[in-house]
XYZ file of C-alpha atoms in Angstrom:
656
model
C 25.605 -6.734 -37.684
C 26.065 -10.473 -37.500
C 24.098 -12.892 -35.400
C 25.926 -15.527 -33.454
C 24.732 -19.021 -32.767
C 21.105 -19.178 -31.753
C 21.164 -22.693 -30.330
C 23.370 -24.410 -27.850
C 26.335 -26.167 -29.360
C 26.720 -29.891 -28.765
C 29.288 -30.959 -26.205
C 32.213 -32.703 -27.913
C 35.462 -34.162 -26.638
C 37.400 -32.899 -29.644
C 37.659 -29.078 -29.725
C 38.741 -29.246 -33.340
C 35.370 -30.742 -34.246
C 33.389 -28.059 -32.446
C 31.266 -26.225 -35.065
C 30.753 -23.301 -32.676
C 34.157 -22.631 -31.130
C 33.431 -19.029 -30.134
C 30.244 -19.980 -28.328
C 32.186 -22.703 -26.545
C 34.842 -20.151 -25.571
C 32.197 -17.821 -24.122
C 30.699 -20.701 -22.153
C 34.161 -21.437 -20.785
C 34.437 -17.781 -19.844
C 31.089 -18.033 -18.016
C 32.292 -21.075 -16.079
C 35.480 -19.212 -15.167
C 33.480 -16.201 -13.986
C 31.295 -18.359 -11.768
C 34.382 -20.081 -10.362
C 35.839 -16.658 -9.533
C 32.589 -15.727 -7.811
C 32.746 -18.902 -5.717
C 36.369 -18.142 -4.821
C 35.362 -14.629 -3.715
C 32.660 -16.142 -1.508
C 35.202 -18.480 0.092
C 37.620 -15.596 0.729
C 34.928 -13.562 2.464
C 33.757 -16.575 4.481
C 37.313 -17.131 5.705
C 37.654 -13.649 7.182
C 37.675 -13.633 10.981
C 36.194 -10.433 12.462
C 37.378 -11.545 15.897
C 40.968 -10.883 14.809
C 40.265 -7.142 14.779
C 41.751 -4.852 17.382
C 38.510 -3.358 18.678
C 34.750 -3.876 18.720
C 34.025 -1.083 16.242
C 36.353 -2.596 13.634
C 34.938 -6.040 14.322
C 31.390 -4.811 13.770
C 32.416 -2.999 10.574
C 34.038 -6.157 9.192
C 31.018 -8.280 10.089
C 28.608 -5.906 8.323
C 30.851 -5.513 5.266
C 31.368 -9.257 4.905
C 27.652 -9.982 5.315
C 26.750 -7.419 2.644
C 29.398 -8.749 0.248
C 28.220 -12.329 0.698
C 24.582 -11.366 0.160
C 25.657 -9.566 -2.997
C 27.671 -12.484 -4.371
C 24.936 -15.001 -3.561
C 22.258 -13.025 -5.401
C 20.955 -14.875 -8.504
C 22.855 -13.683 -11.565
C 26.076 -12.880 -9.730
C 28.988 -14.312 -11.651
C 27.113 -14.092 -14.963
C 27.440 -11.536 -17.744
C 25.021 -10.299 -20.371
C 27.315 -8.163 -22.503
C 30.831 -7.640 -23.811
C 32.450 -4.517 -25.200
C 35.706 -4.091 -27.055
C 37.349 -0.702 -27.287
C 38.810 0.803 -30.448
C 42.544 0.707 -31.195
C 45.338 -1.787 -31.497
C 45.681 -2.224 -27.733
C 41.951 -2.368 -27.201
C 40.618 -3.776 -23.930
C 37.651 -6.110 -23.746
C 35.232 -5.946 -20.823
C 32.410 -8.252 -19.776
C 29.361 -6.526 -18.283
C 27.174 -8.144 -15.635
C 25.066 -7.540 -12.537
C 27.956 -7.786 -10.071
C 31.658 -7.032 -9.970
C 33.637 -10.274 -10.140
C 37.416 -10.479 -9.905
C 40.027 -13.254 -10.047
C 42.556 -14.181 -7.353
C 44.865 -11.386 -8.579
C 41.998 -8.877 -8.136
C 41.750 -8.350 -11.881
C 38.187 -7.690 -13.083
C 36.453 -10.648 -14.702
C 32.990 -9.055 -14.850
C 32.318 -5.318 -14.577
C 29.334 -4.118 -12.544
C 26.782 -2.558 -14.925
C 26.856 0.638 -12.875
C 30.573 1.275 -13.301
C 31.479 4.220 -15.599
C 33.341 1.910 -17.959
C 30.076 0.020 -18.607
C 28.160 3.109 -19.804
C 29.209 2.731 -23.495
C 27.570 -0.702 -23.562
C 24.218 1.046 -23.189
C 24.848 4.248 -25.104
C 26.953 3.263 -28.097
C 25.361 3.517 -31.535
C 26.742 3.335 -35.056
C 26.425 7.107 -35.208
C 28.325 7.557 -31.924
C 30.285 4.478 -30.880
C 31.568 5.984 -27.597
C 35.028 4.608 -28.299
C 33.825 1.049 -28.952
C 34.670 -1.119 -31.921
C 32.430 -4.049 -31.011
C 29.541 -4.963 -28.721
C 28.243 -8.432 -27.955
C 24.969 -9.307 -26.235
C 24.477 -12.720 -24.642
C 21.358 -14.777 -24.155
C 21.159 -17.082 -21.140
C 18.386 -19.590 -20.537
C 18.221 -21.316 -17.148
C 21.830 -20.365 -16.523
C 23.087 -21.704 -19.858
C 24.634 -19.389 -22.422
C 22.657 -20.205 -25.574
C 23.379 -17.437 -28.038
C 25.062 -14.150 -28.712
C 24.579 -11.213 -31.048
C 27.440 -9.107 -32.390
C 27.414 -5.460 -33.428
C 30.394 -4.016 -35.283
C 30.139 -0.445 -34.114
C 33.119 0.883 -36.084
C 31.583 -0.106 -39.446
C 30.900 3.177 -41.302
C 28.764 1.384 -43.873
C 26.329 -0.040 -41.351
C 22.712 0.868 -42.019
C 20.547 0.379 -38.936
C 17.118 -1.029 -39.700
C 13.791 -1.351 -37.930
C 13.636 -0.008 -34.428
C 17.378 -0.031 -33.979
C 16.950 -2.356 -31.010
C 18.425 -5.838 -31.407
C 16.006 -8.738 -31.589
C 17.265 -10.410 -28.379
C 16.578 -7.192 -26.483
C 13.107 -6.945 -27.989
C 12.486 -10.573 -27.051
C 13.454 -9.865 -23.447
C 11.315 -6.722 -23.332
C 8.322 -8.634 -24.644
C 8.800 -11.678 -22.421
C 5.817 -12.932 -20.472
C 5.081 -11.198 -17.184
C 5.170 -13.031 -13.880
C 3.198 -10.604 -11.740
C 6.282 -8.828 -10.397
C 8.549 -6.220 -11.928
C 11.936 -7.408 -13.210
C 15.276 -5.661 -13.282
C 16.300 -4.493 -16.765
C 20.086 -4.229 -16.530
C 20.567 -6.236 -19.725
C 18.109 -4.174 -21.775
C 18.640 -0.575 -20.627
C 18.456 1.743 -23.641
C 20.471 4.894 -24.283
C 17.863 7.497 -23.233
C 17.153 5.460 -20.091
C 20.846 5.183 -19.237
C 21.257 8.969 -19.450
C 18.556 9.344 -16.791
C 19.925 6.558 -14.591
C 23.417 8.118 -14.500
C 22.278 11.752 -14.114
C 23.990 13.762 -11.336
C 22.880 13.223 -7.754
C 22.480 16.794 -6.508
C 19.408 17.976 -8.362
C 15.695 17.520 -8.721
C 15.280 15.394 -11.830
C 11.801 15.085 -13.312
C 11.400 12.164 -15.714
C 8.390 12.618 -18.006
C 7.526 9.537 -19.991
C 4.527 7.913 -21.581
C 3.271 4.441 -20.665
C 5.762 1.636 -21.049
C 8.795 3.903 -21.450
C 10.346 2.310 -18.365
C 9.945 5.173 -15.882
C 9.568 2.973 -12.827
C 12.361 0.622 -13.795
C 14.608 3.577 -14.606
C 13.862 5.149 -11.221
C 14.724 1.959 -9.336
C 17.888 1.392 -11.362
C 18.822 5.022 -10.749
C 18.550 4.371 -7.003
C 20.848 1.344 -7.394
C 23.279 3.341 -9.541
C 23.434 6.263 -7.106
C 24.097 3.871 -4.220
C 26.972 2.409 -6.230
C 28.395 5.781 -7.260
C 27.838 7.618 -3.937
C 27.751 4.709 -1.509
C 29.390 6.294 1.509
C 27.080 9.309 1.453
C 23.845 7.501 0.618
C 24.351 4.527 2.913
C 24.746 7.084 5.714
C 21.827 9.311 4.691
C 19.566 6.647 3.158
C 17.571 6.287 -0.059
C 13.766 6.345 -0.159
C 11.421 5.115 -2.900
C 7.903 6.560 -2.684
C 5.188 4.559 -4.428
C 1.511 5.421 -4.984
C 0.075 2.522 -2.984
C 0.873 -0.777 -1.282
C -0.030 -2.828 -4.348
C 2.608 -0.964 -6.306
C 5.246 -1.395 -3.585
C 4.575 -5.144 -3.573
C 4.925 -5.125 -7.360
C 8.386 -3.504 -7.318
C 9.512 -5.105 -4.087
C 12.039 -7.544 -5.566
C 13.763 -5.229 -8.046
C 16.275 -3.498 -5.779
C 17.189 -6.675 -3.852
C 17.852 -8.373 -7.198
C 20.241 -5.512 -7.948
C 22.030 -6.094 -4.656
C 20.494 -3.137 -2.826
C 18.542 -4.110 0.275
C 18.866 -0.943 2.339
C 16.483 1.223 0.284
C 13.265 2.070 2.114
C 10.017 1.777 0.153
C 6.969 3.665 1.422
C 3.849 5.454 0.295
C 3.678 9.216 0.774
C 1.057 8.664 3.471
C 3.537 6.521 5.420
C 5.821 9.564 5.725
C 3.278 11.737 7.525
C 3.674 12.530 11.232
C 2.058 12.753 13.679
C -0.577 10.196 12.750
C -4.300 10.808 12.889
C -7.006 8.166 12.799
C -8.279 8.279 9.204
C -11.983 7.449 9.156
C -13.392 9.955 6.650
C -13.365 10.341 2.869
C -13.190 13.643 0.997
C -15.056 14.369 -2.200
C -13.081 15.483 -5.243
C -13.458 19.215 -4.551
C -12.345 18.857 -0.936
C -9.297 16.835 -2.027
C -8.395 19.533 -4.533
C -8.784 22.340 -1.975
C -6.940 20.595 0.828
C -4.056 19.649 -1.460
C -3.624 23.062 -3.088
C -0.849 25.641 -2.899
C -3.439 28.005 -1.404
C -3.748 25.656 1.570
C 0.035 25.608 1.949
C 0.048 29.402 2.130
C -2.854 29.402 4.593
C -1.088 26.935 6.887
C 2.075 29.013 6.866
C 0.034 32.061 7.881
C -1.912 30.421 10.709
C 1.227 28.744 12.083
C 2.246 32.119 13.565
C -1.167 33.701 14.151
C -1.177 32.469 17.741
C 1.826 34.687 18.517
C 0.373 37.848 20.113
C 2.396 40.743 21.519
C 1.007 41.848 24.953
C -1.129 44.967 24.854
C 0.625 46.604 27.813
C 4.145 47.055 29.153
C 5.422 44.306 31.453
C 6.429 45.048 35.056
C 8.944 42.396 36.059
C 10.002 41.978 39.732
C 13.701 41.167 39.954
C 14.943 40.985 43.501
C 14.416 44.395 45.119
C 13.881 46.073 41.768
C 11.027 46.163 39.283
C 12.008 46.181 35.616
C 9.753 47.729 33.028
C 9.772 45.940 29.671
C 7.846 47.957 27.129
C 5.439 46.487 24.634
C 7.711 47.724 21.842
C 10.655 45.849 23.313
C 8.640 42.618 23.449
C 7.458 43.225 19.867
C 11.082 43.592 18.755
C 12.024 40.296 20.443
C 9.113 38.549 18.768
C 9.929 40.050 15.357
C 13.548 38.965 15.558
C 12.597 35.455 16.663
C 9.945 35.079 13.946
C 12.391 36.298 11.303
C 14.815 33.519 12.232
C 14.934 30.262 10.278
C 13.495 26.987 11.428
C 10.214 25.668 12.819
C 7.979 28.080 14.702
C 8.162 26.265 18.053
C 11.950 26.235 17.858
C 12.086 29.895 16.887
C 10.267 30.562 20.152
C 13.329 29.173 21.941
C 15.353 32.086 20.545
C 13.495 34.422 22.920
C 15.719 33.375 25.798
C 18.878 34.523 24.048
C 17.298 37.803 22.934
C 16.103 38.598 26.460
C 19.476 37.777 28.013
C 21.317 39.927 25.479
C 19.095 42.967 26.048
C 19.039 42.625 29.826
C 22.810 42.338 29.917
C 23.100 45.507 27.875
C 20.532 47.469 29.898
C 21.082 46.233 33.420
C 24.392 44.349 33.291
C 22.485 41.239 34.370
C 22.802 37.885 32.601
C 20.425 35.993 34.886
C 17.156 37.801 34.215
C 15.616 34.888 32.309
C 16.267 32.469 35.156
C 15.336 34.839 38.012
C 12.311 36.556 36.477
C 9.510 33.937 36.296
C 6.944 36.682 35.685
C 8.708 37.630 32.454
C 8.999 33.999 31.327
C 5.330 33.366 32.028
C 4.228 36.480 30.161
C 6.294 35.620 27.083
C 5.129 31.991 27.162
C 1.516 33.146 27.301
C 2.083 35.556 24.423
C 3.838 32.872 22.349
C 2.414 29.489 23.364
C 3.620 26.209 21.916
C 1.287 25.145 19.115
C 0.430 21.491 18.320
C 0.156 20.446 14.638
C -2.993 18.323 14.961
C -4.779 21.057 16.912
C -3.664 23.688 14.401
C -5.157 21.760 11.449
C -8.263 20.899 13.449
C -8.881 24.610 14.067
C -8.194 25.476 10.431
C -10.595 23.009 8.810
C -14.369 23.431 8.741
C -16.787 20.920 10.209
C -16.884 19.081 13.537
C -13.707 19.456 15.556
C -11.886 17.545 18.239
C -13.017 13.968 18.818
C -15.924 14.435 16.415
C -13.709 15.118 13.387
C -13.464 12.352 10.790
C -9.912 12.757 9.553
C -9.161 12.071 5.884
C -6.034 11.254 3.878
C -5.771 14.873 2.727
C -6.031 16.002 6.362
C -3.111 13.747 7.285
C -0.876 15.526 4.755
C -1.948 18.870 6.223
C -0.981 17.637 9.691
C 2.448 16.675 8.349
C 2.829 20.149 6.822
C 1.803 21.753 10.114
C 4.265 19.532 11.971
C 7.033 20.669 9.657
C 6.139 24.334 10.165
C 5.910 24.024 13.935
C 8.356 21.252 14.921
C 10.436 20.255 11.878
C 10.847 17.168 9.695
C 11.646 14.130 11.869
C 13.466 11.920 9.318
C 15.202 12.631 6.035
C 17.083 10.834 3.265
C 20.035 11.417 0.981
C 17.957 10.784 -2.144
C 14.252 10.273 -2.785
C 12.701 8.554 -5.818
C 9.012 9.338 -6.349
C 6.940 7.263 -8.754
C 3.643 8.503 -10.201
C 4.653 11.970 -9.050
C 1.988 13.607 -11.207
C -0.733 12.296 -8.890
C 0.520 13.987 -5.748
C -1.054 17.200 -4.502
C 1.013 20.291 -3.789
C 0.804 19.501 -0.062
C 1.901 15.870 -0.593
C 4.783 16.948 -2.843
C 5.944 19.349 -0.164
C 5.762 16.479 2.349
C 7.939 14.300 0.105
C 10.343 17.074 -0.878
C 11.153 17.873 2.751
C 12.492 14.339 3.188
C 15.559 15.330 1.137
C 17.150 18.433 2.705
C 19.822 18.355 -0.022
C 17.074 18.611 -2.664
C 18.219 15.364 -4.279
C 15.092 13.865 -5.810
C 14.009 11.891 -8.861
C 10.361 12.396 -9.791
C 8.867 9.945 -12.280
C 5.567 10.550 -13.975
C 3.360 11.208 -16.943
C 1.073 14.237 -16.932
C -1.330 12.407 -19.232
C -1.801 9.868 -16.419
C -2.559 12.472 -13.731
C -5.850 11.156 -12.388
C -6.272 12.545 -8.869
C -8.312 15.707 -8.182
C -5.277 17.565 -6.803
C -2.785 16.095 -9.268
C -0.296 18.019 -11.387
C -0.647 19.383 -14.917
C 2.700 21.125 -15.405
C 6.165 20.057 -14.255
C 7.278 23.681 -14.025
C 4.708 24.144 -11.261
C 6.120 21.119 -9.455
C 9.682 22.440 -9.659
C 8.574 25.877 -8.497
C 6.768 24.297 -5.551
C 9.799 22.259 -4.548
C 12.103 25.233 -4.932
C 9.919 27.157 -2.530
C 9.874 24.258 -0.086
C 13.500 23.067 0.003
C 15.508 25.657 -1.882
C 16.262 23.637 -4.997
C 19.331 24.903 -6.792
C 19.400 22.563 -9.782
C 16.429 21.100 -11.623
C 15.876 19.337 -14.932
C 13.035 17.724 -16.872
C 14.139 14.665 -18.872
C 11.907 12.951 -21.416
C 11.513 9.252 -22.180
C 9.870 8.919 -25.580
C 10.342 5.291 -26.595
C 7.835 2.725 -25.347
C 8.868 -0.875 -24.706
C 5.877 -2.394 -22.933
C 2.799 -1.673 -25.029
C 2.659 -3.001 -28.615
C 2.277 -0.286 -31.254
C -1.232 -1.381 -32.392
C -2.511 -0.865 -28.822
C -0.479 2.265 -28.056
C -1.575 3.963 -31.268
C -5.228 3.608 -30.221
C -4.517 4.736 -26.654
C -2.680 7.819 -27.951
C -5.968 8.995 -29.492
C -6.995 9.922 -25.952
C -4.123 12.382 -25.433
C -5.919 15.428 -26.967
C -8.702 14.850 -24.426
C -6.480 14.743 -21.316
C -6.107 18.512 -20.909
C -2.322 18.412 -20.623
C 0.475 18.954 -23.128
C 2.552 15.793 -23.487
C 4.468 14.124 -26.266
C 3.036 10.843 -27.490
C 5.467 7.979 -27.019
C 6.196 5.543 -29.832
C 6.520 1.817 -29.372
C 9.417 -0.282 -30.653
C 7.166 -3.331 -30.554
C 5.621 -3.107 -34.003
C 4.001 -6.533 -33.839
C 0.750 -7.332 -32.124
C -2.992 -6.981 -32.465
C -5.158 -3.884 -32.077
C -7.650 -3.877 -29.190
C -10.563 -6.294 -29.605
C -14.120 -5.263 -28.708
C -16.903 -7.449 -27.318
C -20.284 -5.656 -27.171
C -22.934 -7.373 -25.032
C -26.156 -6.658 -23.158
C -25.759 -5.351 -19.618
C -27.190 -8.571 -18.169
C -24.478 -10.618 -19.872
C -21.594 -8.252 -19.075
C -19.988 -10.105 -16.146
C -20.176 -13.483 -17.892
C -18.618 -11.964 -21.032
C -15.770 -10.530 -18.923
C -15.094 -13.947 -17.400
C -15.132 -15.599 -20.835
C -12.659 -13.011 -22.137
C -10.357 -13.624 -19.175
C -10.431 -17.358 -19.839
C -9.623 -16.762 -23.512
C -6.725 -14.452 -22.620
C -5.353 -16.961 -20.134
C -5.273 -19.638 -22.801
C -2.728 -17.472 -24.630
C -1.091 -15.565 -21.769
C -1.020 -16.740 -18.172
C -0.674 -13.317 -16.607
C -3.879 -11.333 -17.002
C -5.758 -8.567 -15.258
C -9.179 -6.908 -15.327
C -9.785 -3.158 -15.127
C -13.394 -2.304 -14.364
C -15.514 0.333 -12.593
C -15.646 -0.622 -8.919
C -19.436 -1.257 -8.764
C -18.952 -4.122 -11.244
C -16.279 -5.966 -9.244
C -18.634 -8.176 -7.220
C -20.486 -9.447 -10.304
C -17.215 -10.049 -12.142
C -15.849 -12.015 -9.178
C -18.942 -14.250 -9.186
C -18.642 -14.845 -12.928
C -14.940 -15.712 -12.624
C -15.734 -18.178 -9.858
C -17.934 -20.194 -12.247
C -14.741 -20.835 -14.253
C -12.744 -21.843 -11.182
C -11.005 -18.462 -11.027
C -10.694 -16.126 -8.050
C -10.756 -12.325 -8.256
C -8.006 -10.735 -6.109
C -6.822 -7.171 -5.441
C -3.081 -7.836 -5.492
C -0.337 -8.680 -7.982
C 2.109 -10.510 -5.705
C 2.023 -14.168 -4.683
C -0.584 -14.994 -7.312
C -1.926 -18.514 -7.393
C -2.714 -20.297 -10.636
C -6.402 -19.410 -10.410
C -5.973 -15.799 -9.188
C -7.085 -12.961 -11.457
C -6.278 -9.381 -10.363
C -9.311 -7.088 -10.630
C -8.783 -3.349 -10.119
C -10.428 -0.038 -10.831
C -8.548 2.232 -13.227
C -6.864 4.420 -10.619
C -5.515 1.443 -8.651
C -3.961 -0.270 -11.687
C -1.528 2.542 -12.361
C 2.082 1.390 -12.575
C 1.154 -2.266 -13.081
C 1.328 -4.388 -16.214
C -0.187 -7.645 -17.459
C 0.280 -9.798 -20.541
C -3.434 -9.598 -21.222
C -5.798 -6.853 -20.025
C -9.601 -6.881 -20.133
C -11.053 -3.367 -19.814
C -14.731 -3.342 -18.840
C -17.156 -0.580 -19.900
C -14.563 1.929 -21.108
C -17.327 4.544 -21.575
C -17.877 4.571 -17.796
C -14.177 5.043 -17.171
C -13.939 7.791 -19.800
C -17.108 9.631 -18.649
C -16.398 12.558 -20.948
C -14.015 14.318 -18.548
C -10.305 15.071 -18.754
C -9.739 12.891 -15.694
C -11.766 10.105 -17.300
C -9.651 10.286 -20.472
C -6.515 9.918 -18.374
C -7.967 6.975 -16.435
C -8.899 5.140 -19.626
C -5.433 5.900 -21.013
C -3.950 4.288 -17.916
C -6.187 1.226 -18.170
C -5.431 0.588 -21.845
C -1.676 0.911 -21.483
C -1.301 -1.826 -18.869
C -1.335 -4.396 -21.688
C 1.906 -6.045 -22.734
C 0.444 -8.412 -25.348
C -3.359 -8.309 -25.626
C -6.068 -5.734 -24.895
C -9.770 -6.567 -24.962
C -12.735 -4.305 -24.350
C -15.891 -5.891 -22.940
C -18.691 -3.349 -22.872
C -22.438 -2.861 -22.869
C -22.133 0.449 -24.748
C -20.179 1.557 -27.848
C -16.614 2.720 -27.303
C -16.087 6.422 -26.524
C -15.860 8.412 -29.779
C -12.423 9.656 -28.702
C -10.991 6.195 -29.390
C -12.083 6.257 -33.021
C -10.749 9.697 -33.890
């Protein structure tokens, strides 16, 4: 491995005097690429949709041109971050970037990172070069190419050292946070790339510890699948399901920066229909019960309990005749209809066809359904149309009707009932689910139904499962989804390398894993530098002021900081921060200079900060498996610095 120039070369008028000719050549290549991008923009701008033969073609051209222009005008278009050279005498060289750029002869100047030919850039190692002889990584600062790093992949004598990850990549991974998630196309690692490019038609579970890049991988997978299967997925849609609105704000800019603006981003609760007015709150046991597989089975049972075969034979006037329809005949109609596929209320519609068929056979009449209102009324009474909200209302204990205080868990039950009775109103070609381990069985079924093709990517970490009805085993999740949508293919992939949390912090956090009650593999960090967590022990009366002082100290070193504290302490912490001219906020987007995000442990999941102050970790831990997972989450939000401020000693689990 040889390192190219680490500083910008001086501009000279005599190329022969240039001490860094190769860097200069790459800068020229960058200028050429940008010029090609600008030429592509001009070509698209010059297209006249009005010259098309019909309105449909005109509209298609307008949409295509608008999308292409948005893509080419995205920051980073026209730039490249890598170069690969294939093995052999006639080896081709390819530049890898965020967008496809071509010259006026339509020859590729920059290859889109999602193209198959770009995969070796991410996966090649000295042990398996994937047909490459050489790889080059570029560093750009404010649009200027400042350095490059070369790897001679066909060198059999190369001895990889350290983490095996080049220093420029580590520098990018460890760069200061801005309060929003960034795309990682220049730093994708081999195990991440395998997940990103996995086949579309499957349920893919991605298990990974904190900082292994699960969220980023999931979003880049969505962008990759849209590139690879654009026609299908643009038609059917792609959905990203996040745990809460804070998280969706946090990831909001990633897909647009990758050129994908059509992906819908919602919480699982947003998917539920019909809506109920949520005014109540369940305790932990109620959340567990309402979100369980047992409740799914109970709902499926009660969804057909209202179907009752009449006790007596039916006498049906038909003109001058009276037809006798026996109870057994009605029971056979009902059995056949119930055995059909589809929602219960739609299966009821099959009765018409069954009646017409039998009446035609028995009486050579094909108009009995229309001309026998007594028969229609009797069957409608025996099989009434059921409403999902009413069904759940009757199923649940407590006050009913207008007196019921609906909860979040109830809303998911209503969605399940709606699916059983009416069907799923909107679906997608692929669904990406972050923090999947926190969803109940009922919520997972709600999400799974949104992809009839069973094309889903579930991202999560069982050690971070913190909700009462959350998951403890991915096999259970796959079994549940198989039962719900008929999954044919399923896989659990593992991300084991951490990039966010420095090793001295992650090593301490990993001490909590034996206390989480789940079997997971501890991730290892490639960031060997850093400081172990610091501890400030104070009296309870001085706790809030000590938290504020710690935040100020962290901000002197790292601008982006966050506080994780038990919710009852938030008001006091906000007052203490205010004495330093700082404002406590409950968001991570659009942060002002004086804003300090303050969250409880469950709400901070999926976020990251340069510096994290964890308050009273013993309260978060509380001796329970759920508490161990919550503290694990809180500690692993730190990218640079972790400080404990507490009025009690640290939980013993952290010292063993």
